[in-house]
Amino acid sequence: MKNIIISQSILLKLLASGITLKQAARKLGVKYNTIKTRTRVLYAKFKVDNRKDLISKAIELNILSPDDVKCKFYKRFCSLPINSKPTFEETLNQEEIHYLKLASQGLSAKDIIQNMSLTGIYHARYINLSICYKLGAKNITQAVANAKFLEII
């Protein structure tokens, strides 16, 4: 990794800040496809498949310091360590468990609203957000996976 050029170093720092590739392209004043290509080149150079591994390896090799990695990066890419169980903020109520069961069966939000006789999309969104918060998930798909892992559903 001695052959890392300045533009790659800058891109690494931007990726470690947790911004999207589109935001990185705007900051650097280049096209989105250029950033995608440069990111793929970095993945190949570091022999990794994803951003989390790329940043970890860059820190390991002292190309980035841990101070370069921002909180936003951890929130987006490192929500749960491998093989760890998510922690509950609160317990799920029966309505939320029923919503999770329906979501795990692949039902759409519209179908879940009809099946549960909810008052509307805002009620469904509230339940969805509540579930995600309680299970420490970014979205309902991750919440379903966490719930299955914890044997809630």
CSV table of N, CA and C in Angstrom, one decimal:
chain,number,residue,atom,x,y,z
A,1,MET,N,0.8,-1.2,0.0
A,1,MET,CA,0.0,0.0,0.0
A,1,MET,C,0.9,1.3,0.0
A,2,LYS,N,2.1,1.1,-0.3
A,2,LYS,CA,3.0,2.3,-0.3
A,2,LYS,C,2.6,3.2,-1.5
A,3,ASN,N,2.0,2.6,-2.5
A,3,ASN,CA,1.8,3.4,-3.8
A,3,ASN,C,0.4,4.1,-3.8
A,4,ILE,N,0.0,4.5,-2.6
A,4,ILE,CA,-1.3,5.3,-2.6
A,4,ILE,C,-1.0,6.7,-3.0
A,5,ILE,N,-1.8,7.2,-4.0
A,5,ILE,CA,-1.6,8.6,-4.4
A,5,ILE,C,-2.5,9.6,-3.6
A,6,ILE,N,-2.2,10.8,-3.8
A,6,ILE,CA,-2.9,11.8,-3.0
A,6,ILE,C,-4.4,11.8,-3.2
A,7,SER,N,-4.8,11.7,-4.5
A,7,SER,CA,-6.3,11.7,-4.8
A,7,SER,C,-6.9,10.5,-4.1
A,8,GLN,N,-6.2,9.3,-4.0
A,8,GLN,CA,-6.8,8.2,-3.4
A,8,GLN,C,-6.9,8.4,-1.8
A,9,SER,N,-5.9,9.1,-1.3
A,9,SER,CA,-5.9,9.4,0.1
A,9,SER,C,-7.0,10.3,0.5
A,10,ILE,N,-7.3,11.3,-0.4
A,10,ILE,CA,-8.4,12.2,-0.2
A,10,ILE,C,-9.7,11.5,-0.2
A,11,LEU,N,-9.9,10.6,-1.2
A,11,LEU,CA,-11.1,9.8,-1.4
A,11,LEU,C,-11.3,8.9,-0.2
A,12,LEU,N,-10.2,8.3,0.3
A,12,LEU,CA,-10.3,7.5,1.5
A,12,LEU,C,-10.9,8.3,2.7
A,13,LYS,N,-10.3,9.5,2.9
A,13,LYS,CA,-10.8,10.3,4.0
A,13,LYS,C,-12.3,10.7,3.8
A,14,LEU,N,-12.7,11.0,2.6
A,14,LEU,CA,-14.1,11.3,2.4
A,14,LEU,C,-15.0,10.1,2.7
A,15,LEU,N,-14.5,8.9,2.2
A,15,LEU,CA,-15.3,7.7,2.5
A,15,LEU,C,-15.4,7.4,4.0
A,16,ALA,N,-14.3,7.7,4.7
A,16,ALA,CA,-14.3,7.5,6.1
A,16,ALA,C,-15.2,8.5,6.9
A,17,SER,N,-15.5,9.6,6.2
A,17,SER,CA,-16.4,10.5,6.9
A,17,SER,C,-17.8,10.1,6.8
A,18,GLY,N,-18.1,9.1,6.0
A,18,GLY,CA,-19.5,8.5,6.0
A,18,GLY,C,-20.4,9.1,5.0
A,19,ILE,N,-19.9,9.9,4.1
A,19,ILE,CA,-20.7,10.5,3.1
A,19,ILE,C,-20.9,9.5,1.9
A,20,THR,N,-21.9,9.8,1.1
A,20,THR,CA,-22.2,8.9,0.0
A,20,THR,C,-21.3,9.2,-1.1
A,21,LEU,N,-21.3,8.3,-2.1
A,21,LEU,CA,-20.4,8.5,-3.3
A,21,LEU,C,-20.8,9.7,-4.1
A,22,LYS,N,-22.1,10.0,-4.1
A,22,LYS,CA,-22.6,11.2,-4.9
A,22,LYS,C,-22.1,12.5,-4.2
A,23,GLN,N,-22.2,12.5,-2.8
A,23,GLN,CA,-21.7,13.6,-2.1
A,23,GLN,C,-20.2,13.8,-2.3
A,24,ALA,N,-19.4,12.7,-2.3
A,24,ALA,CA,-18.0,12.8,-2.5
A,24,ALA,C,-17.7,13.3,-3.9
A,25,ALA,N,-18.5,12.9,-4.9
A,25,ALA,CA,-18.3,13.4,-6.3
A,25,ALA,C,-18.5,14.9,-6.3
A,26,ARG,N,-19.6,15.4,-5.7
A,26,ARG,CA,-19.8,16.8,-5.6
A,26,ARG,C,-18.7,17.6,-4.9
A,27,LYS,N,-18.2,17.1,-3.8
A,27,LYS,CA,-17.1,17.7,-3.1
A,27,LYS,C,-15.9,17.8,-3.9
A,28,LEU,N,-15.6,16.8,-4.7
A,28,LEU,CA,-14.3,16.7,-5.5
A,28,LEU,C,-14.5,17.4,-6.9
A,29,GLY,N,-15.8,17.7,-7.2
A,29,GLY,CA,-16.0,18.3,-8.5
A,29,GLY,C,-15.8,17.4,-9.7
A,30,VAL,N,-16.1,16.1,-9.5
A,30,VAL,CA,-16.0,15.1,-10.6
A,30,VAL,C,-17.4,14.4,-10.7
A,31,LYS,N,-17.5,13.6,-11.8
A,31,LYS,CA,-18.7,12.9,-12.0
A,31,LYS,C,-18.8,11.7,-11.1
A,32,TYR,N,-20.1,11.3,-10.9
A,32,TYR,CA,-20.4,10.2,-10.0
A,32,TYR,C,-19.7,8.9,-10.4
A,33,ASN,N,-19.7,8.6,-11.7
A,33,ASN,CA,-19.1,7.4,-12.3
A,33,ASN,C,-17.6,7.4,-12.1
A,34,THR,N,-17.0,8.6,-12.1
A,34,THR,CA,-15.5,8.7,-11.8
A,34,THR,C,-15.3,8.2,-10.3
A,35,ILE,N,-16.1,8.7,-9.4
A,35,ILE,CA,-15.9,8.3,-8.0
A,35,ILE,C,-16.1,6.8,-7.8
A,36,LYS,N,-17.2,6.3,-8.5
A,36,LYS,CA,-17.4,4.8,-8.4
A,36,LYS,C,-16.2,4.0,-8.9
A,37,THR,N,-15.6,4.5,-10.0
A,37,THR,CA,-14.5,3.8,-10.6
A,37,THR,C,-13.3,3.9,-9.6
A,38,ARG,N,-13.0,5.1,-9.1
A,38,ARG,CA,-11.9,5.3,-8.2
A,38,ARG,C,-12.1,4.4,-6.9
A,39,THR,N,-13.3,4.3,-6.5
A,39,THR,CA,-13.6,3.5,-5.3
A,39,THR,C,-13.4,2.0,-5.6
A,40,ARG,N,-13.8,1.6,-6.7
A,40,ARG,CA,-13.5,0.2,-7.1
A,40,ARG,C,-12.0,-0.1,-7.2
A,41,VAL,N,-11.3,0.9,-7.7
A,41,VAL,CA,-9.8,0.8,-7.8
A,41,VAL,C,-9.2,0.6,-6.3
A,42,LEU,N,-9.7,1.4,-5.4
A,42,LEU,CA,-9.3,1.3,-4.0
A,42,LEU,C,-9.6,-0.1,-3.4
A,43,TYR,N,-10.8,-0.6,-3.7
A,43,TYR,CA,-11.2,-1.9,-3.2
A,43,TYR,C,-10.3,-2.9,-3.8
A,44,ALA,N,-9.9,-2.8,-5.0
A,44,ALA,CA,-9.0,-3.8,-5.6
A,44,ALA,C,-7.6,-3.7,-5.0
A,45,LYS,N,-7.2,-2.5,-4.8
A,45,LYS,CA,-5.8,-2.2,-4.3
A,45,LYS,C,-5.7,-2.8,-2.9
A,46,PHE,N,-6.8,-2.6,-2.1
A,46,PHE,CA,-6.8,-3.1,-0.7
A,46,PHE,C,-7.3,-4.5,-0.6
A,47,LYS,N,-7.7,-5.1,-1.7
A,47,LYS,CA,-8.3,-6.5,-1.7
A,47,LYS,C,-9.4,-6.6,-0.7
A,48,VAL,N,-10.4,-5.7,-0.8
A,48,VAL,CA,-11.6,-5.8,0.0
A,48,VAL,C,-12.9,-5.7,-0.9
A,49,ASP,N,-14.0,-5.9,-0.3
A,49,ASP,CA,-15.3,-5.9,-1.0
A,49,ASP,C,-16.2,-4.8,-0.6
A,50,ASN,N,-16.0,-4.1,0.5
A,50,ASN,CA,-16.9,-3.1,1.0
A,50,ASN,C,-16.2,-1.9,1.7
A,51,ARG,N,-16.9,-0.9,1.9
A,51,ARG,CA,-16.3,0.3,2.5
A,51,ARG,C,-15.8,0.1,3.9
A,52,LYS,N,-16.6,-0.7,4.7
A,52,LYS,CA,-16.2,-0.9,6.1
A,52,LYS,C,-14.8,-1.6,6.1
A,53,ASP,N,-14.6,-2.6,5.3
A,53,ASP,CA,-13.3,-3.3,5.3
A,53,ASP,C,-12.2,-2.4,4.7
A,54,LEU,N,-12.6,-1.6,3.7
A,54,LEU,CA,-11.6,-0.7,3.2
A,54,LEU,C,-11.0,0.3,4.2
A,55,ILE,N,-11.9,0.9,5.0
A,55,ILE,CA,-11.5,1.8,6.0
A,55,ILE,C,-10.8,1.1,7.1
A,56,SER,N,-11.2,-0.1,7.5
A,56,SER,CA,-10.5,-0.8,8.6
A,56,SER,C,-9.1,-1.2,8.1
A,57,LYS,N,-9.0,-1.6,6.9
A,57,LYS,CA,-7.6,-2.0,6.4
A,57,LYS,C,-6.7,-0.7,6.3
A,58,ALA,N,-7.3,0.4,5.9
A,58,ALA,CA,-6.5,1.6,5.8
A,58,ALA,C,-6.0,2.1,7.1
A,59,ILE,N,-6.8,1.9,8.2
A,59,ILE,CA,-6.4,2.2,9.5
A,59,ILE,C,-5.3,1.3,10.0
A,60,GLU,N,-5.5,0.0,9.7
A,60,GLU,CA,-4.6,-1.1,10.0
A,60,GLU,C,-3.2,-0.8,9.4
A,61,LEU,N,-3.2,-0.3,8.2
A,61,LEU,CA,-1.9,0.0,7.5
A,61,LEU,C,-1.4,1.5,7.8
A,62,ASN,N,-2.0,2.2,8.7
A,62,ASN,CA,-1.6,3.5,9.1
A,62,ASN,C,-1.7,4.5,7.9
A,63,ILE,N,-2.6,4.3,7.0
A,63,ILE,CA,-2.9,5.2,5.9
A,63,ILE,C,-3.9,6.2,6.4
A,64,LEU,N,-4.9,5.8,7.2
A,64,LEU,CA,-5.8,6.7,7.9
A,64,LEU,C,-5.6,6.5,9.4
A,65,SER,N,-5.9,7.6,10.1
A,65,SER,CA,-5.8,7.5,11.5
A,65,SER,C,-7.3,7.3,12.0
A,66,PRO,N,-7.5,6.7,13.2
A,66,PRO,CA,-8.8,6.5,13.7
A,66,PRO,C,-9.6,7.9,13.8
A,67,ASP,N,-8.9,9.0,14.0
A,67,ASP,CA,-9.5,10.3,14.0
A,67,ASP,C,-10.1,10.7,12.7
A,68,ASP,N,-9.7,10.1,11.6
A,68,ASP,CA,-10.2,10.5,10.3
A,68,ASP,C,-11.6,9.8,10.1
A,69,VAL,N,-11.9,8.8,10.9
A,69,VAL,CA,-13.2,8.1,10.8
A,69,VAL,C,-14.2,8.8,11.6
A,70,LYS,N,-15.2,9.3,11.0
A,70,LYS,CA,-16.3,10.1,11.6
A,70,LYS,C,-17.4,9.3,12.2
A,71,CYS,N,-18.1,9.8,13.1
A,71,CYS,CA,-19.2,9.2,13.8
A,71,CYS,C,-20.3,8.7,12.7
A,72,LYS,N,-20.5,9.5,11.7
A,72,LYS,CA,-21.4,9.3,10.6
A,72,LYS,C,-21.1,8.0,9.9
A,73,PHE,N,-19.8,7.7,9.7
A,73,PHE,CA,-19.4,6.4,9.1
A,73,PHE,C,-19.8,5.2,10.0
A,74,TYR,N,-19.6,5.3,11.3
A,74,TYR,CA,-19.9,4.2,12.2
A,74,TYR,C,-21.4,4.0,12.1
A,75,LYS,N,-22.2,5.1,12.1
A,75,LYS,CA,-23.7,4.9,12.1
A,75,LYS,C,-24.1,4.2,10.8
A,76,ARG,N,-23.5,4.6,9.7
A,76,ARG,CA,-24.0,4.0,8.4
A,76,ARG,C,-23.5,2.6,8.2
A,77,PHE,N,-22.2,2.3,8.6
A,77,PHE,CA,-21.6,1.1,8.2
A,77,PHE,C,-21.3,0.1,9.3
A,78,CYS,N,-21.3,0.5,10.5
A,78,CYS,CA,-20.9,-0.3,11.6
A,78,CYS,C,-22.0,-0.4,12.7
A,79,SER,N,-23.2,-0.5,12.3
A,79,SER,CA,-24.3,-0.5,13.4
A,79,SER,C,-24.2,-1.6,14.4
A,80,LEU,N,-23.9,-2.8,14.0
A,80,LEU,CA,-23.8,-3.9,14.9
A,80,LEU,C,-22.5,-4.7,14.6
A,81,PRO,N,-21.7,-5.0,15.6
A,81,PRO,CA,-20.5,-5.8,15.3
A,81,PRO,C,-20.9,-7.2,14.9
A,82,ILE,N,-20.1,-7.9,14.2
A,82,ILE,CA,-20.4,-9.2,13.7
A,82,ILE,C,-20.7,-10.1,14.9
A,83,ASN,N,-21.7,-11.0,14.7
A,83,ASN,CA,-22.1,-12.0,15.7
A,83,ASN,C,-22.5,-11.4,17.1
A,84,SER,N,-23.0,-10.2,17.1
A,84,SER,CA,-23.4,-9.6,18.3
A,84,SER,C,-25.0,-9.5,18.3
A,85,LYS,N,-25.6,-9.6,19.4
A,85,LYS,CA,-27.1,-9.4,19.4
A,85,LYS,C,-27.4,-8.0,19.6
A,86,PRO,N,-28.4,-7.5,18.9
A,86,PRO,CA,-28.8,-6.1,19.2
A,86,PRO,C,-29.5,-6.0,20.5
A,87,THR,N,-29.3,-4.8,21.1
A,87,THR,CA,-29.9,-4.7,22.5
A,87,THR,C,-31.3,-4.0,22.3
A,88,PHE,N,-32.2,-4.3,23.2
A,88,PHE,CA,-33.5,-3.7,23.3
A,88,PHE,C,-33.4,-2.4,24.0
A,89,GLU,N,-34.1,-1.4,23.4
A,89,GLU,CA,-34.3,-0.2,24.2
A,89,GLU,C,-35.5,-0.3,25.0
A,90,GLU,N,-36.5,-1.0,24.5
A,90,GLU,CA,-37.8,-1.3,25.1
A,90,GLU,C,-38.3,-2.6,24.5
A,91,THR,N,-39.3,-3.2,25.2
A,91,THR,CA,-39.8,-4.4,24.6
A,91,THR,C,-40.9,-4.1,23.6
A,92,LEU,N,-41.0,-5.0,22.6
A,92,LEU,CA,-42.0,-4.8,21.5
A,92,LEU,C,-43.4,-5.1,22.1
A,93,ASN,N,-44.4,-4.3,21.6
A,93,ASN,CA,-45.8,-4.7,22.0
A,93,ASN,C,-46.4,-5.6,20.9
A,94,GLN,N,-47.6,-6.1,21.2
A,94,GLN,CA,-48.2,-7.1,20.3
A,94,GLN,C,-48.4,-6.6,18.9
A,95,GLU,N,-48.8,-5.4,18.8
A,95,GLU,CA,-49.0,-4.8,17.5
A,95,GLU,C,-47.7,-4.8,16.7
A,96,GLU,N,-46.6,-4.4,17.3
A,96,GLU,CA,-45.3,-4.4,16.6
A,96,GLU,C,-44.9,-5.8,16.2
A,97,ILE,N,-45.1,-6.7,17.1
A,97,ILE,CA,-44.7,-8.1,16.8
A,97,ILE,C,-45.5,-8.6,15.6
A,98,HIS,N,-46.8,-8.3,15.6
A,98,HIS,CA,-47.7,-8.7,14.4
A,98,HIS,C,-47.2,-8.0,13.2
A,99,TYR,N,-46.9,-6.8,13.2
A,99,TYR,CA,-46.3,-6.0,12.1
A,99,TYR,C,-45.1,-6.7,11.6
A,100,LEU,N,-44.2,-7.1,12.5
A,100,LEU,CA,-42.9,-7.8,12.1
A,100,LEU,C,-43.2,-9.1,11.4
A,101,LYS,N,-44.2,-9.9,11.9
A,101,LYS,CA,-44.5,-11.2,11.3
A,101,LYS,C,-45.0,-11.0,9.9
A,102,LEU,N,-45.8,-10.0,9.7
A,102,LEU,CA,-46.4,-9.7,8.4
A,102,LEU,C,-45.2,-9.2,7.4
A,103,ALA,N,-44.4,-8.4,7.9
A,103,ALA,CA,-43.2,-7.9,7.1
A,103,ALA,C,-42.3,-9.1,6.8
A,104,SER,N,-42.1,-10.0,7.7
A,104,SER,CA,-41.2,-11.1,7.4
A,104,SER,C,-41.8,-12.1,6.4
A,105,GLN,N,-43.1,-12.0,6.2
A,105,GLN,CA,-43.8,-12.8,5.1
A,105,GLN,C,-43.7,-12.1,3.8
A,106,GLY,N,-43.1,-10.9,3.7
A,106,GLY,CA,-42.9,-10.2,2.5
A,106,GLY,C,-44.1,-9.3,2.1
A,107,LEU,N,-45.0,-9.0,3.0
A,107,LEU,CA,-46.1,-8.2,2.6
A,107,LEU,C,-45.6,-6.7,2.5
A,108,SER,N,-46.3,-6.0,1.6
A,108,SER,CA,-45.9,-4.6,1.4
A,108,SER,C,-46.6,-3.8,2.5
A,109,ALA,N,-46.2,-2.5,2.6
A,109,ALA,CA,-46.7,-1.6,3.7
A,109,ALA,C,-48.3,-1.5,3.5
A,110,LYS,N,-48.7,-1.4,2.2
A,110,LYS,CA,-50.1,-1.3,1.9
A,110,LYS,C,-50.9,-2.5,2.4
A,111,ASP,N,-50.3,-3.7,2.1
A,111,ASP,CA,-51.0,-5.0,2.6
A,111,ASP,C,-51.0,-5.1,4.1
A,112,ILE,N,-49.9,-4.6,4.7
A,112,ILE,CA,-49.9,-4.7,6.2
A,112,ILE,C,-50.9,-3.7,6.8
A,113,ILE,N,-51.1,-2.6,6.2
A,113,ILE,CA,-52.1,-1.6,6.7
A,113,ILE,C,-53.5,-2.2,6.6
A,114,GLN,N,-53.8,-2.9,5.4
A,114,GLN,CA,-55.1,-3.5,5.3
A,114,GLN,C,-55.3,-4.7,6.2
A,115,ASN,N,-54.2,-5.5,6.3
A,115,ASN,CA,-54.3,-6.7,7.2
A,115,ASN,C,-54.5,-6.4,8.6
A,116,MET,N,-53.8,-5.3,9.1
A,116,MET,CA,-53.9,-4.9,10.5
A,116,MET,C,-55.0,-3.9,10.8
A,117,SER,N,-55.7,-3.5,9.7
A,117,SER,CA,-56.7,-2.4,9.8
A,117,SER,C,-56.2,-1.2,10.5
A,118,LEU,N,-55.0,-0.7,10.1
A,118,LEU,CA,-54.4,0.5,10.6
A,118,LEU,C,-55.1,1.7,10.0
A,119,THR,N,-55.0,2.8,10.7
A,119,THR,CA,-55.7,4.0,10.2
A,119,THR,C,-55.1,4.7,9.0
A,120,GLY,N,-53.9,4.3,8.7
A,120,GLY,CA,-53.2,4.9,7.5
A,120,GLY,C,-51.8,4.7,7.4
A,121,ILE,N,-51.1,5.3,6.4
A,121,ILE,CA,-49.7,5.1,6.2
A,121,ILE,C,-48.9,5.7,7.4
A,122,TYR,N,-49.4,6.8,8.0
A,122,TYR,CA,-48.6,7.4,9.1
A,122,TYR,C,-48.6,6.5,10.3
A,123,HIS,N,-49.7,5.8,10.6
A,123,HIS,CA,-49.7,4.9,11.7
A,123,HIS,C,-48.7,3.8,11.4
A,124,ALA,N,-48.7,3.3,10.2
A,124,ALA,CA,-47.8,2.2,9.8
A,124,ALA,C,-46.3,2.7,9.9
A,125,ARG,N,-46.1,3.9,9.5
A,125,ARG,CA,-44.7,4.5,9.6
A,125,ARG,C,-44.3,4.6,11.1
A,126,TYR,N,-45.2,5.0,11.9
A,126,TYR,CA,-44.9,5.1,13.3
A,126,TYR,C,-44.5,3.8,13.9
A,127,ILE,N,-45.3,2.7,13.6
A,127,ILE,CA,-45.0,1.4,14.1
A,127,ILE,C,-43.6,0.9,13.5
A,128,ASN,N,-43.4,1.2,12.2
A,128,ASN,CA,-42.2,0.8,11.6
A,128,ASN,C,-41.0,1.5,12.3
A,129,LEU,N,-41.1,2.8,12.5
A,129,LEU,CA,-40.0,3.5,13.2
A,129,LEU,C,-39.8,3.0,14.6
A,130,SER,N,-40.9,2.7,15.3
A,130,SER,CA,-40.8,2.3,16.7
A,130,SER,C,-40.1,0.9,16.7
A,131,ILE,N,-40.4,0.0,15.8
A,131,ILE,CA,-39.8,-1.3,15.7
A,131,ILE,C,-38.3,-1.1,15.5
A,132,CYS,N,-37.9,-0.3,14.5
A,132,CYS,CA,-36.5,-0.1,14.1
A,132,CYS,C,-35.7,0.5,15.3
A,133,TYR,N,-36.3,1.4,16.0
A,133,TYR,CA,-35.7,2.0,17.2
A,133,TYR,C,-35.4,1.0,18.3
A,134,LYS,N,-36.5,0.2,18.6
A,134,LYS,CA,-36.4,-0.8,19.6
A,134,LYS,C,-35.4,-1.9,19.3
A,135,LEU,N,-35.3,-2.3,18.1
A,135,LEU,CA,-34.4,-3.4,17.7
A,135,LEU,C,-33.0,-2.9,17.2
A,136,GLY,N,-32.8,-1.6,17.2
A,136,GLY,CA,-31.6,-1.0,16.8
A,136,GLY,C,-31.3,-1.2,15.3
A,137,ALA,N,-32.3,-1.2,14.5
A,137,ALA,CA,-32.2,-1.4,13.1
A,137,ALA,C,-32.3,-0.2,12.3
A,138,LYS,N,-31.7,-0.2,11.1
A,138,LYS,CA,-31.8,1.0,10.2
A,138,LYS,C,-33.1,1.0,9.4
A,139,ASN,N,-33.6,-0.2,9.1
A,139,ASN,CA,-34.9,-0.3,8.3
A,139,ASN,C,-35.6,-1.6,8.8
A,140,ILE,N,-36.8,-1.8,8.2
A,140,ILE,CA,-37.7,-2.9,8.6
A,140,ILE,C,-37.1,-4.2,8.2
A,141,THR,N,-36.3,-4.3,7.2
A,141,THR,CA,-35.7,-5.5,6.7
A,141,THR,C,-34.7,-6.0,7.8
A,142,GLN,N,-33.8,-5.0,8.2
A,142,GLN,CA,-32.8,-5.3,9.3
A,142,GLN,C,-33.6,-5.7,10.6
A,143,ALA,N,-34.7,-5.0,10.9
A,143,ALA,CA,-35.4,-5.3,12.1
A,143,ALA,C,-36.0,-6.7,12.1
A,144,VAL,N,-36.5,-7.1,10.9
A,144,VAL,CA,-37.0,-8.5,10.8
A,144,VAL,C,-35.8,-9.5,11.0
A,145,ALA,N,-34.7,-9.2,10.4
A,145,ALA,CA,-33.5,-10.1,10.6
A,145,ALA,C,-33.1,-10.2,12.1
A,146,ASN,N,-33.1,-9.0,12.8
A,146,ASN,CA,-32.8,-9.0,14.2
A,146,ASN,C,-33.8,-9.7,15.0
A,147,ALA,N,-35.1,-9.6,14.7
A,147,ALA,CA,-36.1,-10.2,15.4
A,147,ALA,C,-36.1,-11.8,15.2
A,148,LYS,N,-35.7,-12.2,14.0
A,148,LYS,CA,-35.6,-13.6,13.8
A,148,LYS,C,-34.4,-14.2,14.6
A,149,PHE,N,-33.3,-13.4,14.6
A,149,PHE,CA,-32.1,-13.8,15.3
A,149,PHE,C,-32.4,-13.9,16.8
A,150,LEU,N,-33.2,-13.0,17.3
A,150,LEU,CA,-33.5,-13.0,18.7
A,150,LEU,C,-34.7,-13.9,19.0
A,151,GLU,N,-35.2,-14.6,18.0
A,151,GLU,CA,-36.3,-15.5,18.1
A,151,GLU,C,-37.6,-14.9,18.7
A,152,ILE,N,-37.8,-13.6,18.2
A,152,ILE,CA,-39.1,-12.9,18.6
A,152,ILE,C,-40.2,-13.4,17.7
A,153,ILE,N,-39.8,-13.6,16.4
A,153,ILE,CA,-40.8,-14.0,15.4
A,153,ILE,C,-40.4,-15.4,14.8
